[in-house]
Amino acid sequence: MSDSESNQNEPSKRTPVGRLAVPVWIFIVALLLGYRGCIHIDNQGGAFAFDAKVYGPYRSPEELDQLKPIIGDDPTRKGAVAYAQYCAVCHQANGLGAPGIAPQLAQSDWVLAEKPDRLVRLVLHGLQGPIVVSGKPFNGAMVPWAQVLSDQDIAAILSYVRSNSDWGNDAAWVTPEEVKAIREAEASRNKPWTAGELDAFPVN
């Protein structure tokens, strides 16, 4: 057989080993199923759930809603948030304080006094030196908050602390008007209180 005859018997083109064509509709169905699956998991609060308004350590918008202050007659919700931000670092989240450093607020004779006059003054201008709280001695300092917290903030924090049943406290709330009156009365003060000075103010 001649070369020309051999070439004529060979296929002119080789059949390429190509990829199997997959219909486009299969990709579309797969994408739709994946999308619906993610939506379902998100609605169920699963691993893919995400909300740009929620940051750790909080896990859901509902949890954040529990911390929002209620506009109305109850200041303790706002007070709880402000206490956690400004006070808990020393007095602890449970109000038990730190031995020898920060007095307890739970079942404290200073906190539960009928009149909050001493407590408001202490928060506004701070404290320096020894103090005895519920029979326990402390000797340290408390920073003044007059330039940081408003009358409403201080009233909310003290209302939360004084009426916190989880701590065994059941004293009356403090109003912004009470804080404002004491702030104005002590407007010229520029130094922390001592326990002896505060003892001069009535507690009932």
PDB file of N, CA and C in Angstrom, residues 48-150:
ATOM      1  N   PHE A  48     -24.866  30.546  59.816  1.00  0.00           N
ATOM      2  CA  PHE A  48     -24.655  31.592  58.822  1.00  0.00           C
ATOM      3  C   PHE A  48     -25.388  32.878  59.185  1.00  0.00           C
ATOM      4  N   ALA A  49     -26.083  32.860  60.327  1.00  0.00           N
ATOM      5  CA  ALA A  49     -26.824  34.063  60.723  1.00  0.00           C
ATOM      6  C   ALA A  49     -25.861  35.210  60.988  1.00  0.00           C
ATOM      7  N   PHE A  50     -26.212  36.389  60.504  1.00  0.00           N
ATOM      8  CA  PHE A  50     -25.329  37.547  60.671  1.00  0.00           C
ATOM      9  C   PHE A  50     -26.162  38.804  60.632  1.00  0.00           C
ATOM     10  N   ASP A  51     -25.859  39.707  61.500  1.00  0.00           N
ATOM     11  CA  ASP A  51     -26.512  41.012  61.510  1.00  0.00           C
ATOM     12  C   ASP A  51     -25.439  42.053  61.761  1.00  0.00           C
ATOM     13  N   ALA A  52     -25.310  43.002  60.838  1.00  0.00           N
ATOM     14  CA  ALA A  52     -24.234  43.995  60.939  1.00  0.00           C
ATOM     15  C   ALA A  52     -24.392  44.895  62.151  1.00  0.00           C
ATOM     16  N   LYS A  53     -25.582  44.894  62.768  1.00  0.00           N
ATOM     17  CA  LYS A  53     -25.800  45.757  63.927  1.00  0.00           C
ATOM     18  C   LYS A  53     -25.434  45.069  65.234  1.00  0.00           C
ATOM     19  N   VAL A  54     -25.053  43.798  65.186  1.00  0.00           N
ATOM     20  CA  VAL A  54     -24.771  43.028  66.397  1.00  0.00           C
ATOM     21  C   VAL A  54     -23.288  42.708  66.464  1.00  0.00           C
ATOM     22  N   TYR A  55     -22.652  43.094  67.544  1.00  0.00           N
ATOM     23  CA  TYR A  55     -21.241  42.812  67.760  1.00  0.00           C
ATOM     24  C   TYR A  55     -21.090  42.014  69.050  1.00  0.00           C
ATOM     25  N   GLY A  56     -20.031  41.199  69.112  1.00  0.00           N
ATOM     26  CA  GLY A  56     -19.739  40.426  70.318  1.00  0.00           C
ATOM     27  C   GLY A  56     -19.541  41.346  71.510  1.00  0.00           C
ATOM     28  N   PRO A  57     -19.893  40.883  72.730  1.00  0.00           N
ATOM     29  CA  PRO A  57     -20.287  39.511  73.068  1.00  0.00           C
ATOM     30  C   PRO A  57     -21.752  39.205  72.842  1.00  0.00           C
ATOM     31  N   TYR A  58     -22.514  40.115  72.199  1.00  0.00           N
ATOM     32  CA  TYR A  58     -23.936  39.884  71.995  1.00  0.00           C
ATOM     33  C   TYR A  58     -24.152  39.017  70.759  1.00  0.00           C
ATOM     34  N   ARG A  59     -25.263  38.273  70.762  1.00  0.00           N
ATOM     35  CA  ARG A  59     -25.463  37.281  69.712  1.00  0.00           C
ATOM     36  C   ARG A  59     -26.649  37.553  68.808  1.00  0.00           C
ATOM     37  N   SER A  60     -27.542  38.438  69.209  1.00  0.00           N
ATOM     38  CA  SER A  60     -28.733  38.656  68.400  1.00  0.00           C
ATOM     39  C   SER A  60     -29.308  40.040  68.675  1.00  0.00           C
ATOM     40  N   PRO A  61     -30.105  40.565  67.725  1.00  0.00           N
ATOM     41  CA  PRO A  61     -30.771  41.849  67.966  1.00  0.00           C
ATOM     42  C   PRO A  61     -31.700  41.784  69.174  1.00  0.00           C
ATOM     43  N   GLU A  62     -32.311  40.608  69.410  1.00  0.00           N
ATOM     44  CA  GLU A  62     -33.209  40.462  70.556  1.00  0.00           C
ATOM     45  C   GLU A  62     -32.461  40.666  71.871  1.00  0.00           C
ATOM     46  N   GLU A  63     -31.227  40.149  71.937  1.00  0.00           N
ATOM     47  CA  GLU A  63     -30.437  40.315  73.154  1.00  0.00           C
ATOM     48  C   GLU A  63     -30.102  41.784  73.385  1.00  0.00           C
ATOM     49  N   LEU A  64     -29.817  42.503  72.302  1.00  0.00           N
ATOM     50  CA  LEU A  64     -29.534  43.930  72.432  1.00  0.00           C
ATOM     51  C   LEU A  64     -30.775  44.705  72.862  1.00  0.00           C
ATOM     52  N   ASP A  65     -31.942  44.279  72.370  1.00  0.00           N
ATOM     53  CA  ASP A  65     -33.175  44.971  72.736  1.00  0.00           C
ATOM     54  C   ASP A  65     -33.422  44.925  74.238  1.00  0.00           C
ATOM     55  N   GLN A  66     -32.974  43.836  74.873  1.00  0.00           N
ATOM     56  CA  GLN A  66     -33.160  43.721  76.316  1.00  0.00           C
ATOM     57  C   GLN A  66     -32.346  44.759  77.086  1.00  0.00           C
ATOM     58  N   LEU A  67     -31.296  45.282  76.459  1.00  0.00           N
ATOM     59  CA  LEU A  67     -30.431  46.248  77.125  1.00  0.00           C
ATOM     60  C   LEU A  67     -30.805  47.693  76.831  1.00  0.00           C
ATOM     61  N   LYS A  68     -31.713  47.895  75.881  1.00  0.00           N
ATOM     62  CA  LYS A  68     -32.085  49.260  75.532  1.00  0.00           C
ATOM     63  C   LYS A  68     -32.950  49.867  76.635  1.00  0.00           C
ATOM     64  N   PRO A  69     -32.679  51.119  76.980  1.00  0.00           N
ATOM     65  CA  PRO A  69     -33.507  51.754  78.004  1.00  0.00           C
ATOM     66  C   PRO A  69     -34.944  51.928  77.534  1.00  0.00           C
ATOM     67  N   ILE A  70     -35.870  51.727  78.429  1.00  0.00           N
ATOM     68  CA  ILE A  70     -37.278  51.907  78.120  1.00  0.00           C
ATOM     69  C   ILE A  70     -37.652  53.359  78.369  1.00  0.00           C
ATOM     70  N   ILE A  71     -38.274  53.967  77.392  1.00  0.00           N
ATOM     71  CA  ILE A  71     -38.718  55.346  77.560  1.00  0.00           C
ATOM     72  C   ILE A  71     -40.017  55.306  78.352  1.00  0.00           C
ATOM     73  N   GLY A  72     -39.979  55.814  79.552  1.00  0.00           N
ATOM     74  CA  GLY A  72     -41.149  55.737  80.417  1.00  0.00           C
ATOM     75  C   GLY A  72     -40.740  56.001  81.848  1.00  0.00           C
ATOM     76  N   ASP A  73     -41.419  55.333  82.772  1.00  0.00           N
ATOM     77  CA  ASP A  73     -41.220  55.618  84.184  1.00  0.00           C
ATOM     78  C   ASP A  73     -40.117  54.788  84.833  1.00  0.00           C
ATOM     79  N   ASP A  74     -39.587  53.787  84.175  1.00  0.00           N
ATOM     80  CA  ASP A  74     -38.594  52.907  84.788  1.00  0.00           C
ATOM     81  C   ASP A  74     -37.187  53.283  84.321  1.00  0.00           C
ATOM     82  N   PRO A  75     -36.386  53.922  85.192  1.00  0.00           N
ATOM     83  CA  PRO A  75     -35.031  54.320  84.785  1.00  0.00           C
ATOM     84  C   PRO A  75     -34.006  53.217  84.961  1.00  0.00           C
ATOM     85  N   THR A  76     -34.403  52.094  85.566  1.00  0.00           N
ATOM     86  CA  THR A  76     -33.402  51.096  85.942  1.00  0.00           C
ATOM     87  C   THR A  76     -32.817  50.360  84.742  1.00  0.00           C
ATOM     88  N   ARG A  77     -33.550  50.294  83.630  1.00  0.00           N
ATOM     89  CA  ARG A  77     -32.996  49.637  82.442  1.00  0.00           C
ATOM     90  C   ARG A  77     -31.812  50.434  81.901  1.00  0.00           C
ATOM     91  N   LYS A  78     -31.995  51.749  81.806  1.00  0.00           N
ATOM     92  CA  LYS A  78     -30.885  52.611  81.393  1.00  0.00           C
ATOM     93  C   LYS A  78     -29.777  52.565  82.437  1.00  0.00           C
ATOM     94  N   GLY A  79     -30.167  52.530  83.708  1.00  0.00           N
ATOM     95  CA  GLY A  79     -29.182  52.471  84.785  1.00  0.00           C
ATOM     96  C   GLY A  79     -28.331  51.222  84.740  1.00  0.00           C
ATOM     97  N   ALA A  80     -28.930  50.101  84.356  1.00  0.00           N
ATOM     98  CA  ALA A  80     -28.179  48.845  84.271  1.00  0.00           C
ATOM     99  C   ALA A  80     -27.080  48.933  83.221  1.00  0.00           C
ATOM    100  N   VAL A  81     -27.404  49.542  82.074  1.00  0.00           N
ATOM    101  CA  VAL A  81     -26.413  49.688  81.003  1.00  0.00           C
ATOM    102  C   VAL A  81     -25.301  50.640  81.430  1.00  0.00           C
ATOM    103  N   ALA A  82     -25.681  51.768  82.028  1.00  0.00           N
ATOM    104  CA  ALA A  82     -24.682  52.751  82.461  1.00  0.00           C
ATOM    105  C   ALA A  82     -23.818  52.198  83.594  1.00  0.00           C
ATOM    106  N   TYR A  83     -24.423  51.439  84.494  1.00  0.00           N
ATOM    107  CA  TYR A  83     -23.648  50.832  85.584  1.00  0.00           C
ATOM    108  C   TYR A  83     -22.586  49.891  85.018  1.00  0.00           C
ATOM    109  N   ALA A  84     -22.976  49.078  84.053  1.00  0.00           N
ATOM    110  CA  ALA A  84     -22.022  48.143  83.447  1.00  0.00           C
ATOM    111  C   ALA A  84     -20.871  48.886  82.780  1.00  0.00           C
ATOM    112  N   GLN A  85     -21.159  50.064  82.230  1.00  0.00           N
ATOM    113  CA  GLN A  85     -20.136  50.827  81.517  1.00  0.00           C
ATOM    114  C   GLN A  85     -19.205  51.587  82.454  1.00  0.00           C
ATOM    115  N   TYR A  86     -19.747  52.163  83.519  1.00  0.00           N
ATOM    116  CA  TYR A  86     -18.958  53.074  84.348  1.00  0.00           C
ATOM    117  C   TYR A  86     -18.580  52.532  85.728  1.00  0.00           C
ATOM    118  N   CYS A  87     -19.355  51.626  86.269  1.00  0.00           N
ATOM    119  CA  CYS A  87     -19.194  51.266  87.686  1.00  0.00           C
ATOM    120  C   CYS A  87     -18.723  49.834  87.935  1.00  0.00           C
ATOM    121  N   ALA A  88     -19.102  48.924  87.051  1.00  0.00           N
ATOM    122  CA  ALA A  88     -18.872  47.499  87.317  1.00  0.00           C
ATOM    123  C   ALA A  88     -17.393  47.140  87.384  1.00  0.00           C
ATOM    124  N   VAL A  89     -16.537  47.912  86.729  1.00  0.00           N
ATOM    125  CA  VAL A  89     -15.112  47.593  86.738  1.00  0.00           C
ATOM    126  C   VAL A  89     -14.554  47.606  88.156  1.00  0.00           C
ATOM    127  N   CYS A  90     -15.098  48.431  89.033  1.00  0.00           N
ATOM    128  CA  CYS A  90     -14.644  48.470  90.431  1.00  0.00           C
ATOM    129  C   CYS A  90     -15.596  47.719  91.365  1.00  0.00           C
ATOM    130  N   HIS A  91     -16.881  48.031  91.241  1.00  0.00           N
ATOM    131  CA  HIS A  91     -17.860  47.464  92.175  1.00  0.00           C
ATOM    132  C   HIS A  91     -18.381  46.098  91.727  1.00  0.00           C
ATOM    133  N   GLN A  92     -17.949  45.643  90.557  1.00  0.00           N
ATOM    134  CA  GLN A  92     -18.284  44.324  90.020  1.00  0.00           C
ATOM    135  C   GLN A  92     -19.739  44.275  89.532  1.00  0.00           C
ATOM    136  N   ALA A  93     -19.974  43.378  88.586  1.00  0.00           N
ATOM    137  CA  ALA A  93     -21.309  43.245  88.007  1.00  0.00           C
ATOM    138  C   ALA A  93     -22.336  42.788  89.032  1.00  0.00           C
ATOM    139  N   ASN A  94     -21.883  42.065  90.055  1.00  0.00           N
ATOM    140  CA  ASN A  94     -22.805  41.576  91.084  1.00  0.00           C
ATOM    141  C   ASN A  94     -22.928  42.521  92.276  1.00  0.00           C
ATOM    142  N   GLY A  95     -22.262  43.668  92.219  1.00  0.00           N
ATOM    143  CA  GLY A  95     -22.366  44.658  93.277  1.00  0.00           C
ATOM    144  C   GLY A  95     -21.628  44.326  94.555  1.00  0.00           C
ATOM    145  N   LEU A  96     -20.777  43.299  94.517  1.00  0.00           N
ATOM    146  CA  LEU A  96     -20.076  42.877  95.735  1.00  0.00           C
ATOM    147  C   LEU A  96     -18.742  43.582  95.940  1.00  0.00           C
ATOM    148  N   GLY A  97     -18.323  44.383  94.971  1.00  0.00           N
ATOM    149  CA  GLY A  97     -17.092  45.144  95.120  1.00  0.00           C
ATOM    150  C   GLY A  97     -15.852  44.276  95.174  1.00  0.00           C
ATOM    151  N   ALA A  98     -14.752  44.879  95.632  1.00  0.00           N
ATOM    152  CA  ALA A  98     -13.473  44.177  95.768  1.00  0.00           C
ATOM    153  C   ALA A  98     -12.956  44.421  97.178  1.00  0.00           C
ATOM    154  N   PRO A  99     -12.664  43.363  97.928  1.00  0.00           N
ATOM    155  CA  PRO A  99     -12.253  43.515  99.330  1.00  0.00           C
ATOM    156  C   PRO A  99     -11.104  44.508  99.503  1.00  0.00           C
ATOM    157  N   GLY A 100     -11.311  45.488 100.374  1.00  0.00           N
ATOM    158  CA  GLY A 100     -10.284  46.464 100.678  1.00  0.00           C
ATOM    159  C   GLY A 100     -10.082  47.535  99.633  1.00  0.00           C
ATOM    160  N   ILE A 101     -10.750  47.402  98.488  1.00  0.00           N
ATOM    161  CA  ILE A 101     -10.534  48.355  97.388  1.00  0.00           C
ATOM    162  C   ILE A 101     -11.811  49.111  97.038  1.00  0.00           C
ATOM    163  N   ALA A 102     -12.843  48.379  96.645  1.00  0.00           N
ATOM    164  CA  ALA A 102     -14.109  48.994  96.245  1.00  0.00           C
ATOM    165  C   ALA A 102     -15.231  48.440  97.115  1.00  0.00           C
ATOM    166  N   PRO A 103     -15.937  49.288  97.835  1.00  0.00           N
ATOM    167  CA  PRO A 103     -16.999  48.808  98.727  1.00  0.00           C
ATOM    168  C   PRO A 103     -18.122  48.104  97.973  1.00  0.00           C
ATOM    169  N   GLN A 104     -18.783  47.207  98.666  1.00  0.00           N
ATOM    170  CA  GLN A 104     -19.944  46.540  98.090  1.00  0.00           C
ATOM    171  C   GLN A 104     -21.106  47.509  97.992  1.00  0.00           C
ATOM    172  N   LEU A 105     -21.927  47.314  96.977  1.00  0.00           N
ATOM    173  CA  LEU A 105     -23.152  48.090  96.818  1.00  0.00           C
ATOM    174  C   LEU A 105     -24.369  47.251  97.174  1.00  0.00           C
ATOM    175  N   ALA A 106     -24.204  45.946  97.148  1.00  0.00           N
ATOM    176  CA  ALA A 106     -25.284  45.038  97.522  1.00  0.00           C
ATOM    177  C   ALA A 106     -25.481  45.080  99.035  1.00  0.00           C
ATOM    178  N   GLN A 107     -26.712  45.421  99.455  1.00  0.00           N
ATOM    179  CA  GLN A 107     -27.072  45.491 100.875  1.00  0.00           C
ATOM    180  C   GLN A 107     -26.122  46.410 101.660  1.00  0.00           C
ATOM    181  N   SER A 108     -25.717  47.483 101.016  1.00  0.00           N
ATOM    182  CA  SER A 108     -24.816  48.454 101.639  1.00  0.00           C
ATOM    183  C   SER A 108     -25.615  49.496 102.417  1.00  0.00           C
ATOM    184  N   ASP A 109     -25.144  49.820 103.621  1.00  0.00           N
ATOM    185  CA  ASP A 109     -25.845  50.827 104.414  1.00  0.00           C
ATOM    186  C   ASP A 109     -25.803  52.202 103.743  1.00  0.00           C
ATOM    187  N   TRP A 110     -24.753  52.493 103.003  1.00  0.00           N
ATOM    188  CA  TRP A 110     -24.674  53.764 102.287  1.00  0.00           C
ATOM    189  C   TRP A 110     -25.680  53.802 101.136  1.00  0.00           C
ATOM    190  N   VAL A 111     -25.827  52.707 100.460  1.00  0.00           N
ATOM    191  CA  VAL A 111     -26.730  52.643  99.306  1.00  0.00           C
ATOM    192  C   VAL A 111     -28.188  52.668  99.743  1.00  0.00           C
ATOM    193  N   LEU A 112     -28.501  51.977 100.816  1.00  0.00           N
ATOM    194  CA  LEU A 112     -29.892  51.789 101.217  1.00  0.00           C
ATOM    195  C   LEU A 112     -30.414  52.870 102.158  1.00  0.00           C
ATOM    196  N   ALA A 113     -29.632  53.903 102.414  1.00  0.00           N
ATOM    197  CA  ALA A 113     -30.118  55.005 103.251  1.00  0.00           C
ATOM    198  C   ALA A 113     -31.391  55.591 102.647  1.00  0.00           C
ATOM    199  N   GLU A 114     -32.305  56.015 103.506  1.00  0.00           N
ATOM    200  CA  GLU A 114     -33.587  56.521 103.016  1.00  0.00           C
ATOM    201  C   GLU A 114     -33.398  57.698 102.070  1.00  0.00           C
ATOM    202  N   LYS A 115     -32.563  58.638 102.458  1.00  0.00           N
ATOM    203  CA  LYS A 115     -32.276  59.784 101.590  1.00  0.00           C
ATOM    204  C   LYS A 115     -30.973  59.515 100.828  1.00  0.00           C
ATOM    205  N   PRO A 116     -30.951  59.813  99.534  1.00  0.00           N
ATOM    206  CA  PRO A 116     -29.760  59.530  98.736  1.00  0.00           C
ATOM    207  C   PRO A 116     -28.741  60.668  98.711  1.00  0.00           C
ATOM    208  N   ASP A 117     -28.878  61.641  99.621  1.00  0.00           N
ATOM    209  CA  ASP A 117     -28.046  62.846  99.558  1.00  0.00           C
ATOM    210  C   ASP A 117     -26.549  62.535  99.574  1.00  0.00           C
ATOM    211  N   ARG A 118     -26.132  61.672 100.499  1.00  0.00           N
ATOM    212  CA  ARG A 118     -24.704  61.348 100.583  1.00  0.00           C
ATOM    213  C   ARG A 118     -24.247  60.615  99.321  1.00  0.00           C
ATOM    214  N   LEU A 119     -25.080  59.707  98.855  1.00  0.00           N
ATOM    215  CA  LEU A 119     -24.717  58.887  97.695  1.00  0.00           C
ATOM    216  C   LEU A 119     -24.563  59.740  96.440  1.00  0.00           C
ATOM    217  N   VAL A 120     -25.479  60.671  96.241  1.00  0.00           N
ATOM    218  CA  VAL A 120     -25.405  61.550  95.070  1.00  0.00           C
ATOM    219  C   VAL A 120     -24.147  62.409  95.130  1.00  0.00           C
ATOM    220  N   ARG A 121     -23.859  62.960  96.288  1.00  0.00           N
ATOM    221  CA  ARG A 121     -22.652  63.786  96.436  1.00  0.00           C
ATOM    222  C   ARG A 121     -21.393  62.962  96.166  1.00  0.00           C
ATOM    223  N   LEU A 122     -21.388  61.752  96.654  1.00  0.00           N
ATOM    224  CA  LEU A 122     -20.232  60.881  96.462  1.00  0.00           C
ATOM    225  C   LEU A 122     -19.986  60.609  94.976  1.00  0.00           C
ATOM    226  N   VAL A 123     -21.075  60.364  94.240  1.00  0.00           N
ATOM    227  CA  VAL A 123     -20.938  60.091  92.803  1.00  0.00           C
ATOM    228  C   VAL A 123     -20.510  61.348  92.050  1.00  0.00           C
ATOM    229  N   LEU A 124     -21.072  62.480  92.407  1.00  0.00           N
ATOM    230  CA  LEU A 124     -20.754  63.721  91.701  1.00  0.00           C
ATOM    231  C   LEU A 124     -19.289  64.125  91.857  1.00  0.00           C
ATOM    232  N   HIS A 125     -18.779  64.089  93.082  1.00  0.00           N
ATOM    233  CA  HIS A 125     -17.450  64.649  93.340  1.00  0.00           C
ATOM    234  C   HIS A 125     -16.414  63.635  93.799  1.00  0.00           C
ATOM    235  N   GLY A 126     -16.795  62.379  93.924  1.00  0.00           N
ATOM    236  CA  GLY A 126     -15.821  61.358  94.289  1.00  0.00           C
ATOM    237  C   GLY A 126     -15.566  61.286  95.783  1.00  0.00           C
ATOM    238  N   LEU A 127     -14.647  60.399  96.145  1.00  0.00           N
ATOM    239  CA  LEU A 127     -14.333  60.159  97.557  1.00  0.00           C
ATOM    240  C   LEU A 127     -12.838  59.930  97.708  1.00  0.00           C
ATOM    241  N   GLN A 128     -12.291  60.410  98.799  1.00  0.00           N
ATOM    242  CA  GLN A 128     -10.867  60.215  99.083  1.00  0.00           C
ATOM    243  C   GLN A 128     -10.702  59.842 100.549  1.00  0.00           C
ATOM    244  N   GLY A 129      -9.931  58.779 100.823  1.00  0.00           N
ATOM    245  CA  GLY A 129      -9.628  58.431 102.203  1.00  0.00           C
ATOM    246  C   GLY A 129     -10.446  57.269 102.727  1.00  0.00           C
ATOM    247  N   PRO A 130     -10.296  56.987 104.022  1.00  0.00           N
ATOM    248  CA  PRO A 130     -10.951  55.819 104.624  1.00  0.00           C
ATOM    249  C   PRO A 130     -12.462  55.982 104.731  1.00  0.00           C
ATOM    250  N   ILE A 131     -13.146  54.850 104.621  1.00  0.00           N
ATOM    251  CA  ILE A 131     -14.599  54.817 104.763  1.00  0.00           C
ATOM    252  C   ILE A 131     -14.981  53.426 105.255  1.00  0.00           C
ATOM    253  N   VAL A 132     -16.026  53.354 106.053  1.00  0.00           N
ATOM    254  CA  VAL A 132     -16.538  52.069 106.541  1.00  0.00           C
ATOM    255  C   VAL A 132     -17.910  51.845 105.910  1.00  0.00           C
ATOM    256  N   VAL A 133     -18.039  50.732 105.197  1.00  0.00           N
ATOM    257  CA  VAL A 133     -19.293  50.406 104.517  1.00  0.00           C
ATOM    258  C   VAL A 133     -19.782  49.056 105.023  1.00  0.00           C
ATOM    259  N   SER A 134     -20.963  49.054 105.609  1.00  0.00           N
ATOM    260  CA  SER A 134     -21.549  47.826 106.168  1.00  0.00           C
ATOM    261  C   SER A 134     -20.569  47.113 107.095  1.00  0.00           C
ATOM    262  N   GLY A 135     -19.862  47.912 107.901  1.00  0.00           N
ATOM    263  CA  GLY A 135     -18.947  47.361 108.886  1.00  0.00           C
ATOM    264  C   GLY A 135     -17.577  46.980 108.362  1.00  0.00           C
ATOM    265  N   LYS A 136     -17.320  47.196 107.064  1.00  0.00           N
ATOM    266  CA  LYS A 136     -16.034  46.814 106.472  1.00  0.00           C
ATOM    267  C   LYS A 136     -15.234  48.068 106.123  1.00  0.00           C
ATOM    268  N   PRO A 137     -13.973  48.130 106.532  1.00  0.00           N
ATOM    269  CA  PRO A 137     -13.162  49.324 106.253  1.00  0.00           C
ATOM    270  C   PRO A 137     -12.569  49.302 104.844  1.00  0.00           C
ATOM    271  N   PHE A 138     -12.518  50.466 104.241  1.00  0.00           N
ATOM    272  CA  PHE A 138     -11.889  50.650 102.935  1.00  0.00           C
ATOM    273  C   PHE A 138     -11.066  51.935 102.995  1.00  0.00           C
ATOM    274  N   ASN A 139     -10.020  51.980 102.214  1.00  0.00           N
ATOM    275  CA  ASN A 139      -9.202  53.190 102.150  1.00  0.00           C
ATOM    276  C   ASN A 139      -8.697  53.342 100.720  1.00  0.00           C
ATOM    277  N   GLY A 140      -9.352  54.188  99.974  1.00  0.00           N
ATOM    278  CA  GLY A 140      -8.979  54.348  98.577  1.00  0.00           C
ATOM    279  C   GLY A 140      -9.550  55.628  98.023  1.00  0.00           C
ATOM    280  N   ALA A 141      -9.902  55.591  96.774  1.00  0.00           N
ATOM    281  CA  ALA A 141     -10.439  56.784  96.119  1.00  0.00           C
ATOM    282  C   ALA A 141     -11.487  56.378  95.099  1.00  0.00           C
ATOM    283  N   MET A 142     -12.463  57.242  94.941  1.00  0.00           N
ATOM    284  CA  MET A 142     -13.463  57.073  93.887  1.00  0.00           C
ATOM    285  C   MET A 142     -13.427  58.310  93.009  1.00  0.00           C
ATOM    286  N   VAL A 143     -13.411  58.092  91.717  1.00  0.00           N
ATOM    287  CA  VAL A 143     -13.318  59.224  90.791  1.00  0.00           C
ATOM    288  C   VAL A 143     -14.627  60.002  90.774  1.00  0.00           C
ATOM    289  N   PRO A 144     -14.572  61.317  90.539  1.00  0.00           N
ATOM    290  CA  PRO A 144     -15.801  62.113  90.409  1.00  0.00           C
ATOM    291  C   PRO A 144     -16.412  61.932  89.021  1.00  0.00           C
ATOM    292  N   TRP A 145     -17.736  61.984  88.962  1.00  0.00           N
ATOM    293  CA  TRP A 145     -18.432  61.778  87.690  1.00  0.00           C
ATOM    294  C   TRP A 145     -19.239  62.994  87.254  1.00  0.00           C
ATOM    295  N   ALA A 146     -19.110  64.096  87.961  1.00  0.00           N
ATOM    296  CA  ALA A 146     -19.939  65.271  87.660  1.00  0.00           C
ATOM    297  C   ALA A 146     -19.750  65.774  86.234  1.00  0.00           C
ATOM    298  N   GLN A 147     -18.529  65.677  85.712  1.00  0.00           N
ATOM    299  CA  GLN A 147     -18.243  66.189  84.369  1.00  0.00           C
ATOM    300  C   GLN A 147     -18.514  65.160  83.272  1.00  0.00           C
ATOM    301  N   VAL A 148     -18.853  63.952  83.675  1.00  0.00           N
ATOM    302  CA  VAL A 148     -19.044  62.872  82.700  1.00  0.00           C
ATOM    303  C   VAL A 148     -20.510  62.479  82.564  1.00  0.00           C
ATOM    304  N   LEU A 149     -21.188  62.364  83.695  1.00  0.00           N
ATOM    305  CA  LEU A 149     -22.561  61.860  83.705  1.00  0.00           C
ATOM    306  C   LEU A 149     -23.559  62.989  83.935  1.00  0.00           C
ATOM    307  N   SER A 150     -24.667  62.909  83.233  1.00  0.00           N
ATOM    308  CA  SER A 150     -25.743  63.896  83.398  1.00  0.00           C
ATOM    309  C   SER A 150     -26.566  63.566  84.644  1.00  0.00           C
TER     310      SER A 150
END
